[in-house]
Short mmCIF file of C-alpha atoms in Angstrom, two decimals:
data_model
loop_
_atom_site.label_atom_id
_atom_site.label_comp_id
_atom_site.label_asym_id
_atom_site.label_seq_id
_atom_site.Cartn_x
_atom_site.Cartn_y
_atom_site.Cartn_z
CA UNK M 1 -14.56 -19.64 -8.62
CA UNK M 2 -16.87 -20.51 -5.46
CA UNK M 3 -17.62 -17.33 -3.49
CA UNK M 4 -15.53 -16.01 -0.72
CA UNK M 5 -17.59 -15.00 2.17
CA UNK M 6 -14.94 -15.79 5.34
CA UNK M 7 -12.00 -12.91 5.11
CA UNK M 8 -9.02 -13.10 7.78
CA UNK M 9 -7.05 -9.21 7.87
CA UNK M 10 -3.63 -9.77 8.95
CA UNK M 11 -1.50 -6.60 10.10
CA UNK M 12 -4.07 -3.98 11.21
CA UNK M 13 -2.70 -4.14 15.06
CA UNK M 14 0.95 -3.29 13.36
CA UNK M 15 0.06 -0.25 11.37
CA UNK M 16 -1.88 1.20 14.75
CA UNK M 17 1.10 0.59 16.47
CA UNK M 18 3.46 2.00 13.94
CA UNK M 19 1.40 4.97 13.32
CA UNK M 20 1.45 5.95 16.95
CA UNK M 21 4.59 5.63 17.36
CA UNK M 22 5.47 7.87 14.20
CA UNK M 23 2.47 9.02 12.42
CA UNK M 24 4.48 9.89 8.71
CA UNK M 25 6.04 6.06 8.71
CA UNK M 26 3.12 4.46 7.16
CA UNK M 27 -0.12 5.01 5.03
CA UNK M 28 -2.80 3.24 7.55
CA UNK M 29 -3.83 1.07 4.70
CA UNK M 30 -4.41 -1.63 7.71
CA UNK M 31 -7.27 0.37 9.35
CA UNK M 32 -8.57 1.57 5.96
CA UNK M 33 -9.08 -2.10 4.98
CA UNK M 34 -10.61 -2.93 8.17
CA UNK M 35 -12.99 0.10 7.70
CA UNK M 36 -14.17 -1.33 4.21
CA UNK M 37 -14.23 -4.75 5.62
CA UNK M 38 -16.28 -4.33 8.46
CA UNK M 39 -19.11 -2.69 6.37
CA UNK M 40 -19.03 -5.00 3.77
CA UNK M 41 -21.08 -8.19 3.79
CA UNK M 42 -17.65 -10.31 4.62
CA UNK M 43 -17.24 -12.46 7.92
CA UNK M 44 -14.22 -10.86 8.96
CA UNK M 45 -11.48 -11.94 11.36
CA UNK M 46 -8.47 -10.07 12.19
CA UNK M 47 -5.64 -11.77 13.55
CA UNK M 48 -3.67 -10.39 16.38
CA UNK M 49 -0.38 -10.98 18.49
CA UNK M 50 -1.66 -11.88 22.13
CA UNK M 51 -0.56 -8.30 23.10
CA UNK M 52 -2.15 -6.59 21.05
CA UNK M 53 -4.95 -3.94 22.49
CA UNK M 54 -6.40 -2.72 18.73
CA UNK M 55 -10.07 -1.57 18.76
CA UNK M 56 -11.98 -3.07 16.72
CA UNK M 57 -15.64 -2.68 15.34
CA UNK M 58 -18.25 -4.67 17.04
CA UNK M 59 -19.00 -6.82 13.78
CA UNK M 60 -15.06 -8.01 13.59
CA UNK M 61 -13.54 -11.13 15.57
CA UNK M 62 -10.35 -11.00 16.78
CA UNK M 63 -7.78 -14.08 17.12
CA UNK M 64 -4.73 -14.10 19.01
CA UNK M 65 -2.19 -16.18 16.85
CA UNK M 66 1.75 -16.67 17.50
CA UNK M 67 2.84 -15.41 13.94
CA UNK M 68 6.10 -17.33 14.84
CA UNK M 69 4.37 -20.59 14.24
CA UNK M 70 3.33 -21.32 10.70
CA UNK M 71 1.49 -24.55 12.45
CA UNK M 72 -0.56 -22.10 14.52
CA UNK M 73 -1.33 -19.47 11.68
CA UNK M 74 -2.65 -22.78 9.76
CA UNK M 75 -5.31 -24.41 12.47
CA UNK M 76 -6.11 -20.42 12.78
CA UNK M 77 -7.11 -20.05 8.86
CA UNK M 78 -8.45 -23.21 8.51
CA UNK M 79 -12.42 -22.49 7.47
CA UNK M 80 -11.53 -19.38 5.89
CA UNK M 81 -11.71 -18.77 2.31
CA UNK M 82 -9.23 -15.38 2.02
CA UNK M 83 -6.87 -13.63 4.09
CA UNK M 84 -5.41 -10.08 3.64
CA UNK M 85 -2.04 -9.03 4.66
CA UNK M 86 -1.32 -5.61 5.38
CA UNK M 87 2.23 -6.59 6.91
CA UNK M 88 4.61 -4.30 4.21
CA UNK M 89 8.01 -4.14 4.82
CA UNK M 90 7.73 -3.97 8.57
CA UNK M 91 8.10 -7.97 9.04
CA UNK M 92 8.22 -10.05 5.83
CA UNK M 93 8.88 -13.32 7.90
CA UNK M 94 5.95 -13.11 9.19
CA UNK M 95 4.15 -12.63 5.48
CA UNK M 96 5.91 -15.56 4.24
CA UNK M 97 4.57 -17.51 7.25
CA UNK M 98 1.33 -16.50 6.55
CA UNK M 99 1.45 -17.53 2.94
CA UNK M 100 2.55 -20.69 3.63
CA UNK M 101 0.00 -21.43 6.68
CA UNK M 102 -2.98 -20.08 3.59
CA UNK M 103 -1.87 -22.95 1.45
CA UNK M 104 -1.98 -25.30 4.04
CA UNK M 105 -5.35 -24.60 5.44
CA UNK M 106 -6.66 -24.45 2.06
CA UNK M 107 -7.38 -21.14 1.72
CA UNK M 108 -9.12 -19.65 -1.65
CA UNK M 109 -7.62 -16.67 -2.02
CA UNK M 110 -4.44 -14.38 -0.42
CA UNK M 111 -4.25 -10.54 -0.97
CA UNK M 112 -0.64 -10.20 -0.17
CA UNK M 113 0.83 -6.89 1.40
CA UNK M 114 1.05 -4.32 -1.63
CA UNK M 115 -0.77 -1.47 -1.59
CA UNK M 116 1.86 0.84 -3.50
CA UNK M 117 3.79 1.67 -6.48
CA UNK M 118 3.20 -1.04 -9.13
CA UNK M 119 6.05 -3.44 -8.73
CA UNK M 120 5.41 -5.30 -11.76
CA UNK M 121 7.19 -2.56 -13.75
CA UNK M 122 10.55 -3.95 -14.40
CA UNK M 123 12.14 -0.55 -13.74
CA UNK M 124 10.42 -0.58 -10.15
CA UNK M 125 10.49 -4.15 -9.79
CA UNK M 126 14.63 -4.06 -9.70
CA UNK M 127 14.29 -1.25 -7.03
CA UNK M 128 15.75 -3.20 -3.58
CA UNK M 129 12.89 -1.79 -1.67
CA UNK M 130 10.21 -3.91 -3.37
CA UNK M 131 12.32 -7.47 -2.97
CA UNK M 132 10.17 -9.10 -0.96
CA UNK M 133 6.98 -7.79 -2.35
CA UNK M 134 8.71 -9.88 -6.09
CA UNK M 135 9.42 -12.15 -3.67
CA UNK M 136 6.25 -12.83 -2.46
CA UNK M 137 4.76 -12.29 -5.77
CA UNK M 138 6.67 -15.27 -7.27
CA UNK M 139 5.79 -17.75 -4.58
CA UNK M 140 2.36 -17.05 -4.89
CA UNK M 141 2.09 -17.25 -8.72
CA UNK M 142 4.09 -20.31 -8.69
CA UNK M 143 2.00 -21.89 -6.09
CA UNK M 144 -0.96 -20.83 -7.86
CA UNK M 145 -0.01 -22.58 -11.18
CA UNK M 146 0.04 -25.70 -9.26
CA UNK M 147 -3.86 -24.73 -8.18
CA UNK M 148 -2.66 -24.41 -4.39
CA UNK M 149 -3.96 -20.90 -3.93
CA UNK M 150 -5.49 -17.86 -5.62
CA UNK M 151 -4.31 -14.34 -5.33
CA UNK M 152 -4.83 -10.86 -6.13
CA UNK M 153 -2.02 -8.20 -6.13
CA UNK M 154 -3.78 -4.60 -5.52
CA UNK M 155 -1.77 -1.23 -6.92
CA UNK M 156 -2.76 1.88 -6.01
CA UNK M 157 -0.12 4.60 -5.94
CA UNK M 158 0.75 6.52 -3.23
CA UNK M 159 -2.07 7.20 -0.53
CA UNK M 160 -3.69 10.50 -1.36
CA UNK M 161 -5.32 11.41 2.21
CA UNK M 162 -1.63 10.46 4.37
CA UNK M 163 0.59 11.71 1.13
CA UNK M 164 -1.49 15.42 1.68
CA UNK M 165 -1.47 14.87 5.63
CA UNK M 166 2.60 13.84 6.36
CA UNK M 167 3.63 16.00 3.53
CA UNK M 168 5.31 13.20 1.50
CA UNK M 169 3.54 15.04 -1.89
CA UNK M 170 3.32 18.59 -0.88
CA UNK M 171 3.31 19.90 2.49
CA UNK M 172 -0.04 22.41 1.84
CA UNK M 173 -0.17 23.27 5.48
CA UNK M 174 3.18 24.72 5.31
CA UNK M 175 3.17 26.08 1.94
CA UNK M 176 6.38 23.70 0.96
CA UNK M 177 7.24 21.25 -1.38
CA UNK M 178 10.00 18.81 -2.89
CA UNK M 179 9.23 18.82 -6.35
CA UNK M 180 10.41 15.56 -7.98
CA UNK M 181 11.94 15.47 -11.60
CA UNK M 182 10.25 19.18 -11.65
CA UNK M 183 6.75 18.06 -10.64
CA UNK M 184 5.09 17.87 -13.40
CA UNK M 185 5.43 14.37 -13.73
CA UNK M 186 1.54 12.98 -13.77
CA UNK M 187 0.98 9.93 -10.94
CA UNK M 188 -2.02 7.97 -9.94
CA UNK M 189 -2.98 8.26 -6.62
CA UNK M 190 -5.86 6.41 -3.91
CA UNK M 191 -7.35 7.48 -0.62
CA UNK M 192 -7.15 4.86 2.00
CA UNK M 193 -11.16 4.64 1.78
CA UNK M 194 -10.88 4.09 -1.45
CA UNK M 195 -7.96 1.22 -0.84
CA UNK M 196 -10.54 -0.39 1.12
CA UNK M 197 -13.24 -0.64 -1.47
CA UNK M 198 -10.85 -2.00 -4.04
CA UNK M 199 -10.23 -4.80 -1.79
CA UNK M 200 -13.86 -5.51 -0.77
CA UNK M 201 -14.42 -5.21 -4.61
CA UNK M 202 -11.49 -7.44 -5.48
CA UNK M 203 -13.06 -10.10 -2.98
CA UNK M 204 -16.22 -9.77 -4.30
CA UNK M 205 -15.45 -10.86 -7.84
CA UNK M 206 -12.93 -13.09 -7.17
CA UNK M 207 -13.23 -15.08 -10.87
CA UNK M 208 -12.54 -11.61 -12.61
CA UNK M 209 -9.68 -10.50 -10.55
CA UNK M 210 -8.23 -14.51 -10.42
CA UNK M 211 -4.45 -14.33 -10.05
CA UNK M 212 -4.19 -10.94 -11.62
CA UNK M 213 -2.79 -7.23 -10.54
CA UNK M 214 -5.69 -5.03 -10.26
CA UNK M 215 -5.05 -1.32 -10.45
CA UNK M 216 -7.61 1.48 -8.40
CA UNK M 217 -6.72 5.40 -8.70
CA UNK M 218 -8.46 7.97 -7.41
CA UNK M 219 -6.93 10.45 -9.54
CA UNK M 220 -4.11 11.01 -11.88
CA UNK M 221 -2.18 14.14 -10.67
CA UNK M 222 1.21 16.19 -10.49
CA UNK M 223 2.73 17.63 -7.53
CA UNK M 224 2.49 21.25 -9.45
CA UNK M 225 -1.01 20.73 -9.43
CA UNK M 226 -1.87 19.33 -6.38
CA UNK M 227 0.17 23.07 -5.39
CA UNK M 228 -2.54 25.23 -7.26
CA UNK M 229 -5.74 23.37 -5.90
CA UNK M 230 -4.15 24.60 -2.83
CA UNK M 231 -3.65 27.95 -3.83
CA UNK M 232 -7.17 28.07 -4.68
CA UNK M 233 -8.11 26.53 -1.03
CA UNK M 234 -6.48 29.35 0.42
CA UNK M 235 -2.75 28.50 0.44
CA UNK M 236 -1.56 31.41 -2.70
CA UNK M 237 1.24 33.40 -2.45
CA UNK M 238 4.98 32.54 -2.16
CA UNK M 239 5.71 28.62 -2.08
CA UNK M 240 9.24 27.27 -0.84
CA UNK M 241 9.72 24.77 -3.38
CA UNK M 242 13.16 22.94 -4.36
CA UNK M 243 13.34 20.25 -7.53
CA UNK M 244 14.60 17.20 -6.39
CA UNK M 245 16.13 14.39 -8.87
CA UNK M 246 14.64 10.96 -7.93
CA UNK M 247 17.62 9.57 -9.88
CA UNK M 248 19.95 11.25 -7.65
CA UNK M 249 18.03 9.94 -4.76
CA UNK M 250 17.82 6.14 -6.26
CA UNK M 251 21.81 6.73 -5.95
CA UNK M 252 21.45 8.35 -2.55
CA UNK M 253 19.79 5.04 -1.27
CA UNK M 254 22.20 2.79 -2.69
CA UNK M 255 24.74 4.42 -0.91
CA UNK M 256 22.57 4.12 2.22
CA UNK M 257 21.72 0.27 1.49
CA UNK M 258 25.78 0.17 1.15
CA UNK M 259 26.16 1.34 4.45
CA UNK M 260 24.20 -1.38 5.72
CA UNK M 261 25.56 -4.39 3.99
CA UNK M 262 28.83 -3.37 5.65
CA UNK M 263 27.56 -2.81 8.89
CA UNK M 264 27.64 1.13 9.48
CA UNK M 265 24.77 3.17 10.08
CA UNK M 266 22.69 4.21 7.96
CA UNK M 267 19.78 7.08 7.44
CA UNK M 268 16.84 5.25 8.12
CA UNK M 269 14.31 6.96 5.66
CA UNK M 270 16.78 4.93 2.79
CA UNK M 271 13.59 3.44 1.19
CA UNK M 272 11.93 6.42 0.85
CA UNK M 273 14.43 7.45 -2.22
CA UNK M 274 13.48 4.57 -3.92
CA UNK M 275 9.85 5.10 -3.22
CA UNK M 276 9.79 8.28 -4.72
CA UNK M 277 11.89 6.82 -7.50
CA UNK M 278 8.60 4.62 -8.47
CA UNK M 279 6.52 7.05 -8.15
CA UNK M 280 7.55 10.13 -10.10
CA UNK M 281 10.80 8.45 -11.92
CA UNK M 282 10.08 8.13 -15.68
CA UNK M 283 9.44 5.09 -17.23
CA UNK M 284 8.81 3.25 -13.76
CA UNK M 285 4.74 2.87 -14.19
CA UNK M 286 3.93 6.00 -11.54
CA UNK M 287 0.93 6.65 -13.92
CA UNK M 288 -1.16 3.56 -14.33
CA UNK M 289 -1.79 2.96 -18.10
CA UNK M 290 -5.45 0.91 -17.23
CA UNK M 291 -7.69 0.87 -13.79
CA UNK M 292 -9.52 -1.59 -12.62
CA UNK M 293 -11.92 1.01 -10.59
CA UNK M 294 -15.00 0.01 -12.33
CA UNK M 295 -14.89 -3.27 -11.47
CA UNK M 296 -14.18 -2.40 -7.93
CA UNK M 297 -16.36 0.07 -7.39
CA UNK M 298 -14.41 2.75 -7.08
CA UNK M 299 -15.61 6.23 -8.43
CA UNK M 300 -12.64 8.35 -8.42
CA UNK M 301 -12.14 12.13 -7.32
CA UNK M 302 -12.59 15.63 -9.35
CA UNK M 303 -10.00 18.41 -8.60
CA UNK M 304 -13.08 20.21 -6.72
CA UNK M 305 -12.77 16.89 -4.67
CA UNK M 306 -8.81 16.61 -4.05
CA UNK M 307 -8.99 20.35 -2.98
CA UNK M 308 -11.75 19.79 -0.36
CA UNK M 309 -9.21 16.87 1.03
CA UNK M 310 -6.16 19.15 0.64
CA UNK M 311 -8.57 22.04 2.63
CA UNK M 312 -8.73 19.01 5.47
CA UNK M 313 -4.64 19.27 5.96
CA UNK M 314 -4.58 23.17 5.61
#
């Protein structure tokens, strides 16, 4: 495959905006892409809604496109050999629009919005909060066997820096945690740095990552342990801990997306059960069997290393 040299990001203005309006509702994989992106040797473009005020560095263009318009996402990607959505679940409209404007403009290759649990598990992959990720995931490998389009799918686990920092592993700060299944399931787990490099990595071999799900870790953990590297950073003594059953919150969410379908309200955080469900529910794929993090350049973390980041939330 010819190399890709032109990169478009698409959702980096969202996550800022998200994030500062509630800093525990997303991971920031957006800016951590960016980051990686903009020291890479990549022309990158990030495409933005004509309100947006993101920062940017000084080496990235910006493009105002109307997301609405799949007409207007094509002239904008036309030239450019990949594009990189970083949407998620916050507007998967707009995704789908952006998939279809790649194809048209003859785009190489399309990283869409994963950056997660690996939803190629069938257990995970029935979970309703991954159905437009499979969505997306079919249109693109059907589109691909016709030789429209290339794609990578990128799995990483839950984010290790924002997982430590919002408390969605263990809250180390506090000295708290919700231990799922008993916590000693093991999970892998990424930094957003590292998220970055896989994609920069992914990019930059694009023949050996060709229409494939490439996996990156950082580390394979438990929650139990992630507790005694910070005991050892200076969090010992008593810990208020409570096991939580991810099946029981699997049904919890069902009985939230219930509430939904018929029009009541409903607790918001509702994905979050299944979330958890992928991550630490057995049999679901919450420890990656194979990485990919050689090929990506991705080094990995030692405990000495995941306590230093845990010190960083203390």
């Amino acid at each position: 495959m010819s190399e890709i040299k032109k990169v478009v990001l698409v959702g980096v203005s969202s996550h800022f905006a998200l994030l500062l309006k509630n800093p525990q509702a997303g991971g920031a994989v957006g800016p951590s892409i960016l980051q990686a992106l903009s020291e890479s040797p990549f022309d990158v473009t990030v495409f933005s809604r004509p309100d947006s005020k993101t920062s940017l560095p000084s080496n990235v263009k910006s493009v105002n496109v109307d997301f609405e318009s799949v007409d207007a996402l094509t002239n904008a990607l036309k030239g450019q050999d990949a594009v990189i959505s970083t949407l998620g679940a916050f507007a998967p409209h707009v995704q789908t629009n952006v998939l279809n404007a790649a194809i048209a403009a003859g785009v190489k290759r399309v990283i869409p919005s994963e950056f997660g649990s690996d939803n190629t598990n069938p257990k995970a992959k029935a979970l309703p909060v991954y159905r437009d990720k499979v969505a997306a995931q079919d249109f693109l490998k059907a589109e691909a066997d016709k030789g429209k389009i290339t794609y990578n799918l990128i799995f990483n686990g839950p984010i290790l820096d924002w997982g430590l920092m919002v408390g969605f592993l263990i809250d180390a700060k506090n000295k708290k945690a919700e231990l799922y299944d008993g916590g000693d399931g093991p999970f892998s787990a990424t930094t957003g740095a590292s998220i970055g490099k896989a994609v920069v990595g992914a990019l930059s071999h694009p023949t050996e990552t060709k229409n494939r799900p490439v996996y990156v870790q950082d580390a394979v953990v438990t929650q139990n342990e992630l507790i005694e590297l910070a005991k050892s950073a200076g969090q010992d003594g008593n810990w208020d801990t409570k096991v939580v059953s991810t099946e029981t919150l699997e049904q919890n969410s069902y009985i939230e997306l219930g509430k939904l379908a018929k029009g009541e309200q409903a607790d918001p955080s509702w994905p979050f059960g299944f979330i958890k469900r992928a991550v630490w529910g057995e049999g679901f794929g919450g420890k990656f069997a194979k990485v990919d993090n050689e090929l990506l350049g991705v080094k990995g973390m030692s405990k000495n290393d995941i306590q230093a980041l845990i010190k960083q939330f203390i």
